[in-house]
Short mmCIF file of C-alpha atoms in Angstrom, two decimals:
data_model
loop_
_atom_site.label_atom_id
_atom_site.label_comp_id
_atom_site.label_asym_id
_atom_site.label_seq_id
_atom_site.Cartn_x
_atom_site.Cartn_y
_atom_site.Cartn_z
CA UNK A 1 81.09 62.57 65.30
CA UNK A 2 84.53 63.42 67.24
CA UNK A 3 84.92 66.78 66.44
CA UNK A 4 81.18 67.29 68.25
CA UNK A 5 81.83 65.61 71.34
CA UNK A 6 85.16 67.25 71.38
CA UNK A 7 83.72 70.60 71.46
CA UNK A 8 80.77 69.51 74.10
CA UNK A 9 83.70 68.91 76.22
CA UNK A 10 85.40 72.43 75.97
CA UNK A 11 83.15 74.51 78.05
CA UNK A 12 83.32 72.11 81.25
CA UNK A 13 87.11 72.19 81.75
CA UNK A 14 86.55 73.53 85.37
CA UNK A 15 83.69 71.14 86.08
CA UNK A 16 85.85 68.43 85.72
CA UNK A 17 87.26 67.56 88.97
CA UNK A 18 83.68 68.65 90.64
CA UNK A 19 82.46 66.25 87.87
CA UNK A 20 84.70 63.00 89.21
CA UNK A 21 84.57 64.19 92.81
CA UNK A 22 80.80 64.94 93.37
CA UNK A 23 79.32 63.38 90.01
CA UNK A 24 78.66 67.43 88.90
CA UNK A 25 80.20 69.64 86.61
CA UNK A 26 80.73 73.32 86.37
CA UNK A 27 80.85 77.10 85.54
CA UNK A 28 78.75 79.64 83.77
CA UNK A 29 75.54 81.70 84.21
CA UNK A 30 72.81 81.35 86.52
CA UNK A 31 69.39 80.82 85.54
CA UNK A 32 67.55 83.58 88.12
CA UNK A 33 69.55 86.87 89.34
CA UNK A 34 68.78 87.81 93.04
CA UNK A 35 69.01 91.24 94.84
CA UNK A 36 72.05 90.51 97.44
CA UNK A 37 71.18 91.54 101.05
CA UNK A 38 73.47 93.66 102.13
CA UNK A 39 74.09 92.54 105.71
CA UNK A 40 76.76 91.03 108.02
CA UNK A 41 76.27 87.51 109.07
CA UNK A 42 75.15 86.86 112.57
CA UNK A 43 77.02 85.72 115.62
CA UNK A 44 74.44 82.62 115.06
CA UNK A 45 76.72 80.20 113.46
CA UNK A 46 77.26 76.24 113.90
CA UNK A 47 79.76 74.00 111.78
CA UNK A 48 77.95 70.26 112.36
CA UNK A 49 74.42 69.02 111.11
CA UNK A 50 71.49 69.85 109.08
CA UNK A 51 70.42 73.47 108.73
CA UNK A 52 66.99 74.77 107.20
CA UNK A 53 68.71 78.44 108.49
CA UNK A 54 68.97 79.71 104.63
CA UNK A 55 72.80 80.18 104.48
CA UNK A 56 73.01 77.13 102.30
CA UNK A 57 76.54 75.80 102.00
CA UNK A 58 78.49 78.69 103.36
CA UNK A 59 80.68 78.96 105.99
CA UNK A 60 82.24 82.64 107.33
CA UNK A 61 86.10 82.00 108.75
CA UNK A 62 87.97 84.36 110.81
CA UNK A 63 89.95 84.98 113.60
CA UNK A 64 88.49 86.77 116.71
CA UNK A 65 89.79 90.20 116.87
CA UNK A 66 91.54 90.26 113.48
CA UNK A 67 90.27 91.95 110.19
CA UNK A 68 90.25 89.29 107.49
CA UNK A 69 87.72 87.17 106.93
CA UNK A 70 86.67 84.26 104.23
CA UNK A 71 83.31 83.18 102.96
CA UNK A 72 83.84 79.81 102.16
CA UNK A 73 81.06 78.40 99.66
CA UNK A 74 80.64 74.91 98.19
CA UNK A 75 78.88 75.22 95.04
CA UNK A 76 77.51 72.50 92.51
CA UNK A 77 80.10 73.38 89.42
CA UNK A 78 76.33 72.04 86.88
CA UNK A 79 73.36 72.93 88.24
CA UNK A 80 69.62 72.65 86.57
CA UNK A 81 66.78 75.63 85.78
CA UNK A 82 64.94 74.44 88.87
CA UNK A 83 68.11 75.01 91.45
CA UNK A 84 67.59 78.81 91.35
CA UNK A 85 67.61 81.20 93.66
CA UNK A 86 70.58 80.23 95.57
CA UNK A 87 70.41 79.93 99.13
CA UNK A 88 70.32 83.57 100.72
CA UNK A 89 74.24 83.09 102.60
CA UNK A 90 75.83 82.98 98.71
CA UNK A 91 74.39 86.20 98.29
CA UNK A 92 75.25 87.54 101.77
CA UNK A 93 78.89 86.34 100.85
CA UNK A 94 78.99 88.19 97.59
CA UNK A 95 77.26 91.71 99.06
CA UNK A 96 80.10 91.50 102.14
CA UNK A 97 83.38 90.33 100.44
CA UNK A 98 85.73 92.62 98.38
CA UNK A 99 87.22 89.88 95.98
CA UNK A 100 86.23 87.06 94.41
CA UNK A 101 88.63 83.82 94.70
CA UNK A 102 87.65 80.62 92.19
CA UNK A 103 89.58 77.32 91.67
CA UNK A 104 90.33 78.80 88.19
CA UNK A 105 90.63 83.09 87.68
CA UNK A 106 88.19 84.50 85.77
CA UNK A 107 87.72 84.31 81.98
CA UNK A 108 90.05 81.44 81.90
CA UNK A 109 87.73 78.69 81.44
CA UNK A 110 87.13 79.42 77.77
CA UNK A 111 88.91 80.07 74.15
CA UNK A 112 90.28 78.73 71.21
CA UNK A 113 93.75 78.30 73.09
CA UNK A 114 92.27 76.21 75.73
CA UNK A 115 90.12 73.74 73.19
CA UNK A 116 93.61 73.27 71.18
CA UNK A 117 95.27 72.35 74.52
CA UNK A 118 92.57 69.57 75.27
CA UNK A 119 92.99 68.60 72.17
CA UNK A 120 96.54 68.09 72.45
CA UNK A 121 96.42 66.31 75.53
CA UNK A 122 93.19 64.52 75.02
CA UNK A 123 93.49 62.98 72.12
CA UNK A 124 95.89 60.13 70.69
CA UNK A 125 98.17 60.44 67.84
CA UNK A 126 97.10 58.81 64.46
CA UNK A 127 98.99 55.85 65.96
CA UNK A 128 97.58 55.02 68.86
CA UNK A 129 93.77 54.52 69.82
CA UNK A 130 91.93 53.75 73.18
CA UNK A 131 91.33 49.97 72.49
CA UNK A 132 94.95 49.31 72.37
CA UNK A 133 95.32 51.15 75.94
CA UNK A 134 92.12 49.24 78.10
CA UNK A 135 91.00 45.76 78.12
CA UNK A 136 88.76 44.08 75.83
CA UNK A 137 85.86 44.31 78.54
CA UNK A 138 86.46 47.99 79.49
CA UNK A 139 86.35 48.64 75.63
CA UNK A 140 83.27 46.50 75.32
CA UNK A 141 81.72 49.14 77.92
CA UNK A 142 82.49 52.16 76.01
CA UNK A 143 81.07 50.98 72.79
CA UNK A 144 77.82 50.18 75.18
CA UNK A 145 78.07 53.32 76.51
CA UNK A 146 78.56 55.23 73.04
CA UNK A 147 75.54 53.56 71.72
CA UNK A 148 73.06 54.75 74.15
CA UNK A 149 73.96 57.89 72.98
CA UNK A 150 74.65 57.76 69.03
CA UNK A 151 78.20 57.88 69.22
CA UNK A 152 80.41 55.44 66.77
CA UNK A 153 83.16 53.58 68.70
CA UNK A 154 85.38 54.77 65.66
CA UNK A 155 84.68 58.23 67.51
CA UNK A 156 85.41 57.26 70.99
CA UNK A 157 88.79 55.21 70.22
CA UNK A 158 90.29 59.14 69.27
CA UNK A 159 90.07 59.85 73.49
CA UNK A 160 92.38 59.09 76.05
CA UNK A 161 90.74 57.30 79.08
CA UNK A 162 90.99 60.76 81.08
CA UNK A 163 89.13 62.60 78.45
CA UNK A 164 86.52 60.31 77.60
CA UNK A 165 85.55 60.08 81.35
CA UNK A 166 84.88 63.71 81.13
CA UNK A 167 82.99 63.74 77.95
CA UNK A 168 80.92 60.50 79.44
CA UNK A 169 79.86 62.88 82.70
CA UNK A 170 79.18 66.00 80.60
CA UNK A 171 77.02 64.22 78.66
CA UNK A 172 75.23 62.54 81.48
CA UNK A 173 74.39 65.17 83.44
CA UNK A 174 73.60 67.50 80.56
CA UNK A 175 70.86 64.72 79.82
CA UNK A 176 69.36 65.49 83.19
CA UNK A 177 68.69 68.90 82.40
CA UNK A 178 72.02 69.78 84.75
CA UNK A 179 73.71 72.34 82.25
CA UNK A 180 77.70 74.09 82.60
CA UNK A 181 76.02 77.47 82.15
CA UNK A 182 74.29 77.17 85.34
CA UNK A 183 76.89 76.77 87.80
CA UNK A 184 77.26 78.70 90.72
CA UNK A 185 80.50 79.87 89.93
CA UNK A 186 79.76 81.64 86.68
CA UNK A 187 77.06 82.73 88.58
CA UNK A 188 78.86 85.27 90.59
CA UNK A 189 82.28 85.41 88.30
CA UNK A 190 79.47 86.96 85.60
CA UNK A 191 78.73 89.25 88.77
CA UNK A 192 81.65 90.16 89.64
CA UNK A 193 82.79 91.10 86.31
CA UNK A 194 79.56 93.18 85.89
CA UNK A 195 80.18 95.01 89.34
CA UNK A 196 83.62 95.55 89.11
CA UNK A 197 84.72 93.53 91.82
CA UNK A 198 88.01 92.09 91.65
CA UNK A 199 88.47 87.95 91.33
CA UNK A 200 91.75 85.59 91.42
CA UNK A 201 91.98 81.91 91.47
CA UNK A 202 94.04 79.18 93.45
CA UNK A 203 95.06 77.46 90.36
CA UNK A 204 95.64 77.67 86.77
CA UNK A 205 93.82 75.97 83.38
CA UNK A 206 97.23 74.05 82.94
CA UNK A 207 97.57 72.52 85.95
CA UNK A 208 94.02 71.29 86.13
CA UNK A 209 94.93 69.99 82.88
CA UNK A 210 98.30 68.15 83.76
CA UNK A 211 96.57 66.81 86.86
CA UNK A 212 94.34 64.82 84.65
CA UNK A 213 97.05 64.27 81.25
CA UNK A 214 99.66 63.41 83.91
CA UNK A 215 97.72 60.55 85.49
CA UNK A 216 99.11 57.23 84.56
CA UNK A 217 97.47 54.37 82.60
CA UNK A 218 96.71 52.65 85.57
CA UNK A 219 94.73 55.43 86.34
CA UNK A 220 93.32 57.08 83.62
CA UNK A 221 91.19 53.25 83.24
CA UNK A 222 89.98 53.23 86.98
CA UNK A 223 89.31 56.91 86.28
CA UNK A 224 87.30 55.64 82.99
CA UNK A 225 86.14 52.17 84.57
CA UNK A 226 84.47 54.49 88.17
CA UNK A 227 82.69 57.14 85.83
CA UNK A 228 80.90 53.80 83.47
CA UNK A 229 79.76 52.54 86.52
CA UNK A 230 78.27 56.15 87.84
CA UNK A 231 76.20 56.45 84.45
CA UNK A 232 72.77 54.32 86.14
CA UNK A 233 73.03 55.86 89.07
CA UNK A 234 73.42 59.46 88.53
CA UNK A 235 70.04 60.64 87.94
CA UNK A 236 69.85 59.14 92.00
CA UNK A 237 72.50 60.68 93.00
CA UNK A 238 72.59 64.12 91.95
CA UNK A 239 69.21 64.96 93.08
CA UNK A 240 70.47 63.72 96.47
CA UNK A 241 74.12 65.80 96.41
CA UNK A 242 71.54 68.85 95.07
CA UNK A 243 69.76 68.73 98.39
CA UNK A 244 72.78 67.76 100.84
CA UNK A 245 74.19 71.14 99.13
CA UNK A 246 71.29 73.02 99.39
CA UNK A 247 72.21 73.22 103.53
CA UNK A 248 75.31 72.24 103.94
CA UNK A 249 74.77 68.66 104.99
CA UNK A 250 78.73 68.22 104.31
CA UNK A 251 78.90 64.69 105.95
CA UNK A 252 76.20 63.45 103.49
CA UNK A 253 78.58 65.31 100.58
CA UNK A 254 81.53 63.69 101.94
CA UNK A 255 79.56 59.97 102.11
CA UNK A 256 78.91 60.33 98.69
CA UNK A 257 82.09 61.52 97.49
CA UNK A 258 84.02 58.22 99.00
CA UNK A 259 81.36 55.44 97.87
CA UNK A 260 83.36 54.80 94.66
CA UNK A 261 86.25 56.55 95.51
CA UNK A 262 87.57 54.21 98.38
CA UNK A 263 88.13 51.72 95.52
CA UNK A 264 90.62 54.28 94.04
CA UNK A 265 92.92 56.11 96.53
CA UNK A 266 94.80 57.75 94.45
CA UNK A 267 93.04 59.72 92.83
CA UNK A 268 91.21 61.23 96.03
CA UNK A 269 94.66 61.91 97.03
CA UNK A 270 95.08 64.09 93.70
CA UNK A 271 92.10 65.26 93.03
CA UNK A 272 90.91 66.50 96.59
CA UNK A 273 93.40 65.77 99.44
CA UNK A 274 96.49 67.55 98.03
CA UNK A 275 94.90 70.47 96.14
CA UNK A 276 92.80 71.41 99.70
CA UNK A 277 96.74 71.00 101.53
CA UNK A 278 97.97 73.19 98.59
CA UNK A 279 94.83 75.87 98.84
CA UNK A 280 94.95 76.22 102.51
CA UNK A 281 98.00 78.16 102.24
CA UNK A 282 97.12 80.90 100.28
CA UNK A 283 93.52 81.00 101.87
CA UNK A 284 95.54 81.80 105.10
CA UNK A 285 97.41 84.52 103.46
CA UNK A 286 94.34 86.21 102.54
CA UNK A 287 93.47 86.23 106.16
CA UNK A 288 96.19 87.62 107.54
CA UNK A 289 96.45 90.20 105.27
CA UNK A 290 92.86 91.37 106.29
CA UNK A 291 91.16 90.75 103.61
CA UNK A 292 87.51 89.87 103.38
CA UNK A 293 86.94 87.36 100.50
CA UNK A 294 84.02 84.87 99.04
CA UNK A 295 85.67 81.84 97.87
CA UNK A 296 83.88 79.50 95.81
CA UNK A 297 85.42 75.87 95.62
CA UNK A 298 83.82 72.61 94.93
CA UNK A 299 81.73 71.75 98.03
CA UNK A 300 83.60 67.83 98.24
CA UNK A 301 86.51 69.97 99.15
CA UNK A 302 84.69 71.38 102.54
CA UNK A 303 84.31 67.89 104.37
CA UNK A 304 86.03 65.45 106.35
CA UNK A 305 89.42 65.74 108.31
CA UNK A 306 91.46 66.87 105.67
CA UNK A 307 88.53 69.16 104.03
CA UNK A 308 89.14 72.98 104.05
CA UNK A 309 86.76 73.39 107.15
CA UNK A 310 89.11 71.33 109.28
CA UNK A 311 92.64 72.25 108.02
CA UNK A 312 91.26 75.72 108.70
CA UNK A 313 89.72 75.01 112.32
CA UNK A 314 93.44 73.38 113.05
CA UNK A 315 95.47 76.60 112.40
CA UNK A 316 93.34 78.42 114.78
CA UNK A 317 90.63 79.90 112.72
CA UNK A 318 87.16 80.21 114.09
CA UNK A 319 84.97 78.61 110.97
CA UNK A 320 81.14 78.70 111.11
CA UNK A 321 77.99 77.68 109.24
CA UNK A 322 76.59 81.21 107.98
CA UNK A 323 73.02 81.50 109.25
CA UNK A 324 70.39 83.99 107.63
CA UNK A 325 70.09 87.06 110.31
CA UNK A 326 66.17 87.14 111.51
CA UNK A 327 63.77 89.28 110.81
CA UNK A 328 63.09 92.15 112.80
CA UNK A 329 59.50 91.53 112.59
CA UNK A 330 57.57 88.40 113.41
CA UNK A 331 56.49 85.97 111.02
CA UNK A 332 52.68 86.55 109.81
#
């Protein structure tokens, strides 16, 4: 049964920091296409609380008096059937921006070449096996864990502790009807490529990759250890991420995000902290060049003092909550 679960783990290579960060996974195609509005946002924006305004989890960034400007848009890297239409700001984004910008560029989430370099990183030599690398009670957990699901521990003891952790949430979530071909990201990457419109991305397949195969043993277990303990409560806890997302409550995405995670620092640090310190760069770049971009990142990246939101607001940008422009005629 390896070679199986091997493959089932392919497709979500870009869901899986999403997938350890926000208990979701990623990429592919929506379920429902919508017409994008072609309008500009409103001057109607706000960055803190609760909105029922229809722009979702999008936030426009600029600079008064200066060309560029960013769409910034948490998405939910798995989604399910019944999550579609998005909210009306993703679309907004998309119909007003010139480029798309993704954690990964386009196309490269898929391929033979990428499923041979999982498996080269993923999997142990013929000498070594997971039991040897975790303790006898964090083994014990991963047979449990297999069994529930009809998977031999003679299987699982091919994985390293990073890998299985991924394979553990794919299959999870795909058992809640939450599938990788319904991610927002495909979503408009499929769009994009359809239209014509140009798309980059803030980091490469191999670095996501060495981010996780670089992690030491110490961490790879908590890593394995965090995502066994997720498993009964993430039926709970995605439908309430799903409607935090759904408008931009990013203080109840960030609460979530740090319940487990304050147990391991480090790997908040690696995962979220120093990739949004890397990204904010190059999202700056694009600004002062002009350029008017929808950016689609993880939405656990948008939160908190070091999210993208605030390292933005601190080098002078003006960042707010993209509202859906009213009507011109009243409501019936």
């Amino acid at each position: 049964m390896g070679a199986p679960v091997f493959e089932s783990a392919v497709p979500n290579l870009r869901s899986t920091f999403a997938l350890m960060l926000l208990l979701c996974g990623v990429a592919c195609r929506p379920a429902e296409k919508v017409e994008a509005p072609t309008s500009e946002p409103t001057q109607d924006f706000a960055i803190e609380g609760h909105h029922e305004s229809g722009g979702g989890c999008v936030w426009v960034v600029d600079r008064p008096g200066k060309d560029g400007r960013l769409y910034l848009c948490g998405t939910i890297h798995i989604l399910r059937e019944e999550d579609y239409p998005l909210a009306p700001g993703y679309e907004a984004a998309y119909a007003n921006s010139d480029k798309l910008v993704l954690e990964l560029p386009p196309g490269s989430g898929s391929g033979n070449e990428l499923a041979s370099r999982m498996r080269e990183l993923g999997l142990y030599s013929s000498d070594a096996s997971l039991d040897s690398k975790i303790s006898p009670d964090l083994w014990e957990k991963v047979k449990s864990w297999g069994a529930t699901r009809g998977l031999s521990a003679s299987s699982l003891n091919r994985y390293r502790p990073w890998f299985l952790s991924l394979i553990i949430a794919s299959m999870e979530y795909a058992a809640l009807g939450a599938q990788p071909d319904m991610g927002v990201d495909q979503h408009f990457e499929e769009r994009a490529l359809n239209d014509g419109k140009p798309g980059e991305g803030l980091e490469t397949v191999e670095f996501q990759l060495q981010m996780f195969a670089g992690l030491s043993g110490d961490m790879q277990r908590n890593l394995l250890e965090q995502t066994l303990s997720e498993v009964t409560s993430m039926g709970e806890q995605y439908e309430t991420m799903i409607e935090a997302w759904k408008t931009g409550d990013i203080t109840a995405l960030h609460e979530m995000l740090f319940e487990e995670a304050e147990r391991f620092p480090e790997l908040m640090e690696l995962f979220l902290t120093d990739r949004n310190h890397r990204w904010i760069d190059a999202l700056s770049a694009m600004l002062e060049r002009g350029e008017k971009n929808m950016v689609l990142v993880g939405a656990g990246h948008l939160g908190s003092n070091q999210g993208l939101l605030a390292l933005l607001e601190d080098r002078g940008y003006r960042v707010r909550h993209y509202r859906e422009p009213e009507t011109s005629e009243p409501s019936k």
